[in-house]
Every structure is written in C-alpha cells, then in structure tokens.
Amino acid sequence: MKTAEDIKEITLPPRQTGRWDSRRSQTVVGYLFLAPTLLFFAVFLVVPLGFSLFISFSSWSGFDLTSIEWVGLQNYKDILSKDSAFLTPILTNTLYFAFGTVLLSFVAAVIVAYMITRLKFEGFWRTLYFLPMVTTVVAVGNVWKFMYDPNGGLINAVLNRLGMPTVAFLDNPDTALTSIVVVSAWAAIGSAVLILTAGLKGIPESYYEAAELEGASVSKMFWHITLPLLRPSMLFVLITGLISGLQSFTLTMVMTGDGGPGNATNVGGLEMYNQAFQYSAWGIACAMAFILFIIVFVVTAIQLMIFRRGGVESY
C-alpha cells in the first residue's frame, strides 16, 4: 500500500512540468508580441548602426557597395590630426553651440516657468512660449535671418534708431555663431518651460506655507525649496537639451548655408552632412558621427554624476 509521501513523489513532477510548460508558453507568446517591435529596431537601428560602424573604418563614396575599401583607423587619424578642421573650429563650435543654447534656454525657462505658475491664465502663457516648438526650424531660421539682415532687418533698424551702428550678425565671424545660439535658445525655451512647469506643480504647497510661517523670503524659498525639488526636471531638460544641441545642424544650415563665414558657424552635424552628401566621403562622415557619439555619452555621464552627487538618483 502506497503512503502519502509516495503519492506526493509520484504526482509532484507532472505539476512542475505543467507549470514549466505554461511559463514557457507565456514567454513564447510574449516574444511573439514583441517580434514586430524587435524587427523594427533590428532593421532601422541595429543594422544601420552596425553598417555605419563598419563604414567608419572604410573608404566609400556611397551607393555602390562593391566600392567599399577597408582603411582601418585612417579615417579617425585624419579627423583627429592637427591639420584637421574637425577639432578646431568645428568641434569647439559644436560645444559652444550646445552649451550656449542650453545655458540661455535653461536660465530663461526656469525664470519663465517660475513666473507663469504664479500668474493667471497659466495655460495661455505656457502655450505662447511653446509656439516656437510647433514651428518648423526652416521657418524660424528664415524669419530670424531676415531680422538679422544688415539691410533693413528689424534688429538693425532698432539699433539704428537707438543711434548704434549696423551689425552684420551673420556675416561677421565674431558674431555669427552667437547670433545662431540666441535663436536656438529662443526656440528651445518652450519645451523646457513645459517640463519645468510640470515639475513646479509637483512641489507640495505645504512646504511653501511652512516656510512662510517661519518668515522665509521669496528668494530663500526659491533657492532652498524650489530649486532642490526641481532637480529631476532640471536634469531631464539639461540632458535632452545638450544632446539636441550637440546633434543640431538644421538651424545653422538654414541661416548660413554652409556653416560660414569660413567655418565660423560650422558644427559637427553639418560637417557630417557635407562630408556625406557634398563630398561623398561616407567613411569620414561615419567616423565623425561615432566621435560625436562618444562626446555625447561622456557629457551625459558627467551630468548624471553631478546630479547624483546632488541627490538625484534617477529621473
């Protein structure tokens, strides 16, 4: 006669096998649902990324795959050599453009977001500042290009009325890049205001009420309550802003055409575009792209490290 332990030993394995089969079936079904997304990423992200990495070590004029010639690290050596214009001024222009855009737009966005959350018709003001974001970069660039025009442009007309001389904003190498940075920062304020406003609304009002009872001034509440609790939103704005700034080139192309005068406004993205589509040097263009990727990765890692030391663990 079988005891209870013998029956357990006999019946337990089929139950475990059944559960295992059920989990395996669920896993298979899960992967089947994910298959279209995984296929999309494989076709439009992984394959182009791997091909670009391969091309960065090759010489290729485009279109004809049989003309690809392996050159090893030669593209990277040419780009990073002392005689190359990529390090100076193109890379320095790229960093100046990205950091200048983020700095101006971030400071303006913090001030604007803090002010409009204390105004009536908050939605109207938020929409007003967000309008540049729904306007194409080509339209924004052309409008500002006419405003900068030394012959009848709005900004020079105002300067002349104030008794100041005409400024060739986009034709002078000393002012051209800064003029584009101002436009880029103006266009980026809207999205930053939207995110920072949401972050401000997440700060409990009880903190401000307690601070008022303790006699804290508005400036003290801003520095000791608003800014510390706004750090996650600030981190997101700074990281996405810098990544966008380091990759941006459309505005420069619209306002200057080829990154001129000289290379005064040429940035990494525009140089990559010119190398690929103007000079058919796809290997050089891909190598520049991966160098820029490393720079973006390092800058983002430094930002995360700084904010984590300040108490932000994640966003």
GROMACS .gro file of C-alpha atoms in nm, residues 4-293:
model
  290
    4ALA     CA    1   0.118   0.979   0.132
    5GLU     CA    2   0.486   1.057   0.068
    6ASP     CA    3   0.498   0.804  -0.215
    7ILE     CA    4   0.189   0.961  -0.375
    8LYS     CA    5   0.347   1.310  -0.344
    9GLU     CA    6   0.663   1.190  -0.515
   10ILE     CA    7   0.457   1.047  -0.797
   11THR     CA    8   0.223   1.344  -0.850
   12LEU     CA    9   0.468   1.638  -0.793
   13PRO     CA   10   0.681   1.613  -1.112
   14PRO     CA   11   0.379   1.637  -1.354
   15ARG     CA   12   0.262   1.956  -1.173
   16GLN     CA   13   0.610   2.113  -1.203
   17THR     CA   14   0.632   2.014  -1.567
   18GLY     CA   15   0.290   2.168  -1.628
   19ARG     CA   16   0.390   2.496  -1.469
   20TRP     CA   17   0.714   2.498  -1.666
   21ASP     CA   18   0.526   2.441  -1.990
   22SER     CA   19   0.284   2.719  -1.902
   23ARG     CA   20   0.563   2.965  -1.831
   24ARG     CA   21   0.745   2.867  -2.148
   25SER     CA   22   0.425   2.918  -2.347
   26GLN     CA   23   0.377   3.262  -2.191
   27THR     CA   24   0.738   3.351  -2.275
   28VAL     CA   25   0.693   3.241  -2.636
   29VAL     CA   26   0.370   3.441  -2.665
   30GLY     CA   27   0.544   3.745  -2.513
   31TYR     CA   28   0.826   3.727  -2.766
   32LEU     CA   29   0.574   3.685  -3.047
   33PHE     CA   30   0.403   4.009  -2.941
   34LEU     CA   31   0.742   4.181  -2.921
   35ALA     CA   32   0.858   4.045  -3.255
   36PRO     CA   33   0.729   4.336  -3.472
   37THR     CA   34   0.897   4.591  -3.242
   38LEU     CA   35   1.221   4.392  -3.224
   39LEU     CA   36   1.219   4.352  -3.603
   40PHE     CA   37   1.164   4.727  -3.644
   41PHE     CA   38   1.459   4.810  -3.418
   42ALA     CA   39   1.676   4.549  -3.589
   43VAL     CA   40   1.602   4.684  -3.938
   44PHE     CA   41   1.606   5.057  -3.864
   45LEU     CA   42   1.851   5.080  -3.573
   46VAL     CA   43   2.082   4.783  -3.520
   47VAL     CA   44   2.160   4.714  -3.888
   48PRO     CA   45   2.224   5.082  -3.981
   49LEU     CA   46   2.431   5.127  -3.664
   50GLY     CA   47   2.647   4.824  -3.742
   51PHE     CA   48   2.681   4.929  -4.107
   52SER     CA   49   2.782   5.283  -4.003
   53LEU     CA   50   3.046   5.144  -3.767
   54PHE     CA   51   3.184   4.930  -4.050
   55ILE     CA   52   3.183   5.225  -4.293
   56SER     CA   53   3.370   5.441  -4.039
   57PHE     CA   54   3.668   5.207  -4.091
   58SER     CA   55   3.629   5.214  -4.469
   59SER     CA   56   3.655   5.442  -4.769
   60TRP     CA   57   3.324   5.465  -4.956
   61SER     CA   58   3.174   5.718  -5.195
   62GLY     CA   59   2.821   5.585  -5.148
   63PHE     CA   60   2.561   5.378  -5.340
   64ASP     CA   61   2.796   5.113  -5.486
   65LEU     CA   62   2.860   4.856  -5.212
   66THR     CA   63   3.134   4.688  -5.417
   67SER     CA   64   3.347   5.006  -5.393
   68ILE     CA   65   3.384   4.984  -5.013
   69GLU     CA   66   3.753   4.972  -4.922
   70TRP     CA   67   3.874   4.885  -4.571
   71VAL     CA   68   4.115   5.151  -4.437
   72GLY     CA   69   4.123   5.065  -4.067
   73LEU     CA   70   4.174   5.363  -3.835
   74GLN     CA   71   4.282   5.601  -4.112
   75ASN     CA   72   3.952   5.798  -4.108
   76TYR     CA   73   3.983   5.855  -3.732
   77LYS     CA   74   4.350   5.955  -3.768
   78ASP     CA   75   4.264   6.207  -4.039
   79ILE     CA   76   3.980   6.357  -3.834
   80LEU     CA   77   4.183   6.386  -3.513
   81SER     CA   78   4.505   6.509  -3.679
   82LYS     CA   79   4.637   6.857  -3.604
   83ASP     CA   80   4.566   6.979  -3.958
   84SER     CA   81   4.202   6.868  -3.948
   85ALA     CA   82   3.935   7.135  -3.907
   86PHE     CA   83   3.716   6.893  -3.712
   87LEU     CA   84   3.872   6.956  -3.370
   88THR     CA   85   3.909   7.331  -3.426
   89PRO     CA   86   3.688   7.506  -3.508
   90ILE     CA   87   3.412   7.253  -3.588
   91LEU     CA   88   3.413   7.062  -3.258
   92THR     CA   89   3.466   7.376  -3.050
   93ASN     CA   90   3.180   7.540  -3.241
   94THR     CA   91   2.961   7.237  -3.165
   95LEU     CA   92   3.034   7.254  -2.792
   96TYR     CA   93   2.986   7.633  -2.788
   97PHE     CA   94   2.655   7.598  -2.971
   98ALA     CA   95   2.527   7.318  -2.744
   99PHE     CA   96   2.634   7.465  -2.410
  100GLY     CA   97   2.537   7.819  -2.512
  101THR     CA   98   2.192   7.709  -2.624
  102VAL     CA   99   2.130   7.505  -2.310
  103LEU     CA  100   2.259   7.775  -2.076
  104LEU     CA  101   2.050   8.055  -2.225
  105SER     CA  102   1.733   7.850  -2.272
  106PHE     CA  103   1.760   7.684  -1.929
  107VAL     CA  104   1.804   8.007  -1.732
  108ALA     CA  105   1.523   8.174  -1.927
  109ALA     CA  106   1.297   7.870  -1.890
  110VAL     CA  107   1.345   7.849  -1.512
  111ILE     CA  108   1.256   8.216  -1.472
  112VAL     CA  109   0.959   8.196  -1.709
  113ALA     CA  110   0.824   7.873  -1.560
  114TYR     CA  111   0.852   8.009  -1.206
  115MET     CA  112   0.675   8.330  -1.304
  116ILE     CA  113   0.386   8.187  -1.508
  117THR     CA  114   0.294   7.934  -1.236
  118ARG     CA  115   0.211   8.239  -1.026
  119LEU     CA  116   0.014   8.422  -1.296
  120LYS     CA  117  -0.346   8.398  -1.409
  121PHE     CA  118  -0.417   8.229  -1.742
  122GLU     CA  119  -0.123   7.997  -1.693
  123GLY     CA  120  -0.226   7.777  -1.986
  124PHE     CA  121  -0.223   8.075  -2.223
  125TRP     CA  122   0.130   8.177  -2.125
  126ARG     CA  123   0.253   7.820  -2.147
  127THR     CA  124   0.103   7.785  -2.496
  128LEU     CA  125   0.255   8.117  -2.603
  129TYR     CA  126   0.605   8.006  -2.506
  130PHE     CA  127   0.552   7.664  -2.665
  131LEU     CA  128   0.456   7.805  -3.008
  132PRO     CA  129   0.816   7.810  -3.143
  133MET     CA  130   0.832   7.435  -3.082
  134VAL     CA  131   0.547   7.367  -3.326
  135THR     CA  132   0.706   7.589  -3.591
  136THR     CA  133   0.948   7.429  -3.835
  137VAL     CA  134   1.315   7.506  -3.791
  138VAL     CA  135   1.330   7.626  -4.152
  139ALA     CA  136   1.064   7.891  -4.087
  140VAL     CA  137   1.226   8.001  -3.760
  141GLY     CA  138   1.569   8.024  -3.923
  142ASN     CA  139   1.446   8.226  -4.221
  143VAL     CA  140   1.248   8.470  -4.005
  144TRP     CA  141   1.547   8.535  -3.781
  145LYS     CA  142   1.773   8.556  -4.086
  146PHE     CA  143   1.566   8.846  -4.218
  147MET     CA  144   1.557   9.004  -3.872
  148TYR     CA  145   1.939   8.991  -3.861
  149ASP     CA  146   1.971   9.135  -4.214
  150PRO     CA  147   2.204   9.439  -4.210
  151ASN     CA  148   1.999   9.598  -4.490
  152GLY     CA  149   1.659   9.667  -4.344
  153GLY     CA  150   1.641   9.393  -4.082
  154LEU     CA  151   1.424   9.462  -3.778
  155ILE     CA  152   1.705   9.429  -3.522
  156ASN     CA  153   1.941   9.661  -3.710
  157ALA     CA  154   1.656   9.908  -3.762
  158VAL     CA  155   1.606   9.921  -3.385
  159LEU     CA  156   1.980   9.959  -3.327
  160ASN     CA  157   1.998  10.243  -3.580
  161ARG     CA  158   1.705  10.419  -3.412
  162LEU     CA  159   1.897  10.399  -3.085
  163GLY     CA  160   2.197  10.559  -3.255
  164MET     CA  161   2.400  10.239  -3.275
  165PRO     CA  162   2.583  10.122  -3.592
  166THR     CA  163   2.459   9.840  -3.814
  167VAL     CA  164   2.580   9.495  -3.713
  168ALA     CA  165   2.639   9.223  -3.972
  169PHE     CA  166   2.529   8.949  -3.734
  170LEU     CA  167   2.562   8.652  -3.968
  171ASP     CA  168   2.840   8.789  -4.190
  172ASN     CA  169   3.086   8.866  -3.911
  173PRO     CA  170   3.281   8.560  -3.786
  174ASP     CA  171   3.290   8.710  -3.435
  175THR     CA  172   2.911   8.738  -3.403
  176ALA     CA  173   2.771   8.475  -3.641
  177LEU     CA  174   2.776   8.171  -3.411
  178THR     CA  175   2.649   8.363  -3.109
  179SER     CA  176   2.363   8.501  -3.321
  180ILE     CA  177   2.257   8.146  -3.411
  181VAL     CA  178   2.290   8.034  -3.047
  182VAL     CA  179   2.045   8.307  -2.943
  183VAL     CA  180   1.790   8.185  -3.199
  184SER     CA  181   1.835   7.821  -3.096
  185ALA     CA  182   1.793   7.911  -2.728
  186TRP     CA  183   1.480   8.114  -2.803
  187ALA     CA  184   1.330   7.818  -2.992
  188ALA     CA  185   1.415   7.574  -2.711
  189ILE     CA  186   1.256   7.770  -2.425
  190GLY     CA  187   0.905   7.632  -2.490
  191SER     CA  188   0.975   7.265  -2.425
  192ALA     CA  189   1.189   7.345  -2.120
  193VAL     CA  190   0.912   7.565  -1.977
  194LEU     CA  191   0.661   7.285  -2.026
  195ILE     CA  192   0.872   7.031  -1.834
  196LEU     CA  193   0.980   7.270  -1.559
  197THR     CA  194   0.621   7.386  -1.507
  198ALA     CA  195   0.514   7.025  -1.454
  199GLY     CA  196   0.800   6.985  -1.206
  200LEU     CA  197   0.699   7.301  -1.018
  201LYS     CA  198   0.342   7.176  -0.986
  202GLY     CA  199   0.473   6.859  -0.823
  203ILE     CA  200   0.620   7.053  -0.530
  204PRO     CA  201   0.373   7.042  -0.237
  205GLU     CA  202   0.233   7.381  -0.137
  206SER     CA  203   0.269   7.282   0.229
  207TYR     CA  204   0.646   7.335   0.200
  208TYR     CA  205   0.595   7.698   0.096
  209GLU     CA  206   0.328   7.752   0.365
  210ALA     CA  207   0.560   7.617   0.633
  211ALA     CA  208   0.844   7.838   0.506
  212GLU     CA  209   0.617   8.145   0.512
  213LEU     CA  210   0.523   8.071   0.872
  214GLU     CA  211   0.894   8.060   0.954
  215GLY     CA  212   0.935   8.402   0.788
  216ALA     CA  213   1.130   8.289   0.482
  217SER     CA  214   1.154   8.536   0.196
  218VAL     CA  215   1.058   8.456  -0.165
  219SER     CA  216   1.422   8.432  -0.269
  220LYS     CA  217   1.502   8.190   0.016
  221MET     CA  218   1.205   7.971  -0.076
  222PHE     CA  219   1.322   7.971  -0.439
  223TRP     CA  220   1.680   7.871  -0.354
  224HIS     CA  221   1.606   7.627  -0.069
  225ILE     CA  222   1.274   7.471  -0.178
  226THR     CA  223   1.206   7.525  -0.548
  227LEU     CA  224   1.547   7.457  -0.698
  228PRO     CA  225   1.634   7.147  -0.489
  229LEU     CA  226   1.297   6.982  -0.554
  230LEU     CA  227   1.312   7.077  -0.921
  231ARG     CA  228   1.639   6.891  -0.981
  232PRO     CA  229   1.486   6.583  -1.156
  233SER     CA  230   1.310   6.807  -1.410
  234MET     CA  231   1.623   7.020  -1.447
  235LEU     CA  232   1.831   6.708  -1.511
  236PHE     CA  233   1.596   6.596  -1.789
  237VAL     CA  234   1.597   6.942  -1.950
  238LEU     CA  235   1.977   6.974  -1.937
  239ILE     CA  236   2.049   6.625  -2.072
  240THR     CA  237   1.798   6.634  -2.358
  241GLY     CA  238   1.896   6.994  -2.438
  242LEU     CA  239   2.266   6.913  -2.461
  243ILE     CA  240   2.208   6.602  -2.671
  244SER     CA  241   1.988   6.801  -2.910
  245GLY     CA  242   2.241   7.085  -2.921
  246LEU     CA  243   2.534   6.855  -2.999
  247GLN     CA  244   2.339   6.692  -3.284
  248SER     CA  245   2.175   7.005  -3.425
  249PHE     CA  246   2.269   7.144  -3.766
  250THR     CA  247   1.945   7.235  -3.946
  251LEU     CA  248   1.923   7.586  -3.800
  252THR     CA  249   2.285   7.657  -3.894
  253MET     CA  250   2.228   7.531  -4.246
  254VAL     CA  251   1.917   7.746  -4.292
  255MET     CA  252   2.077   8.064  -4.155
  256THR     CA  253   2.425   8.033  -4.308
  257GLY     CA  254   2.400   7.772  -4.583
  258ASP     CA  255   2.741   7.605  -4.544
  259GLY     CA  256   2.849   7.698  -4.190
  260GLY     CA  257   3.014   8.023  -4.296
  261PRO     CA  258   3.163   8.273  -4.296
  262GLY     CA  259   3.457   8.038  -4.331
  263ASN     CA  260   3.397   7.772  -4.068
  264ALA     CA  261   3.279   8.023  -3.807
  265THR     CA  262   2.939   7.854  -3.761
  266ASN     CA  263   3.018   7.505  -3.885
  267VAL     CA  264   2.913   7.236  -3.635
  268GLY     CA  265   2.963   6.860  -3.620
  269GLY     CA  266   2.625   6.763  -3.761
  270LEU     CA  267   2.656   7.000  -4.057
  271GLU     CA  268   3.012   6.883  -4.132
  272MET     CA  269   2.892   6.520  -4.129
  273TYR     CA  270   2.613   6.610  -4.372
  274ASN     CA  271   2.855   6.792  -4.603
  275GLN     CA  272   3.111   6.510  -4.593
  276ALA     CA  273   2.844   6.251  -4.681
  277PHE     CA  274   2.624   6.434  -4.932
  278GLN     CA  275   2.853   6.707  -5.072
  279TYR     CA  276   3.192   6.532  -5.082
  280SER     CA  277   3.070   6.165  -5.090
  281ALA     CA  278   3.314   6.080  -4.807
  282TRP     CA  279   3.088   5.845  -4.615
  283GLY     CA  280   3.371   5.687  -4.418
  284ILE     CA  281   3.481   6.025  -4.278
  285ALA     CA  282   3.119   6.120  -4.204
  286CYS     CA  283   3.054   5.796  -4.012
  287ALA     CA  284   3.379   5.829  -3.817
  288MET     CA  285   3.277   6.185  -3.718
  289ALA     CA  286   2.938   6.051  -3.607
  290PHE     CA  287   3.095   5.798  -3.371
  291ILE     CA  288   3.336   6.055  -3.228
  292LEU     CA  289   3.039   6.282  -3.163
  293PHE     CA  290   2.855   5.989  -3.006
   0.00000   0.00000   0.00000
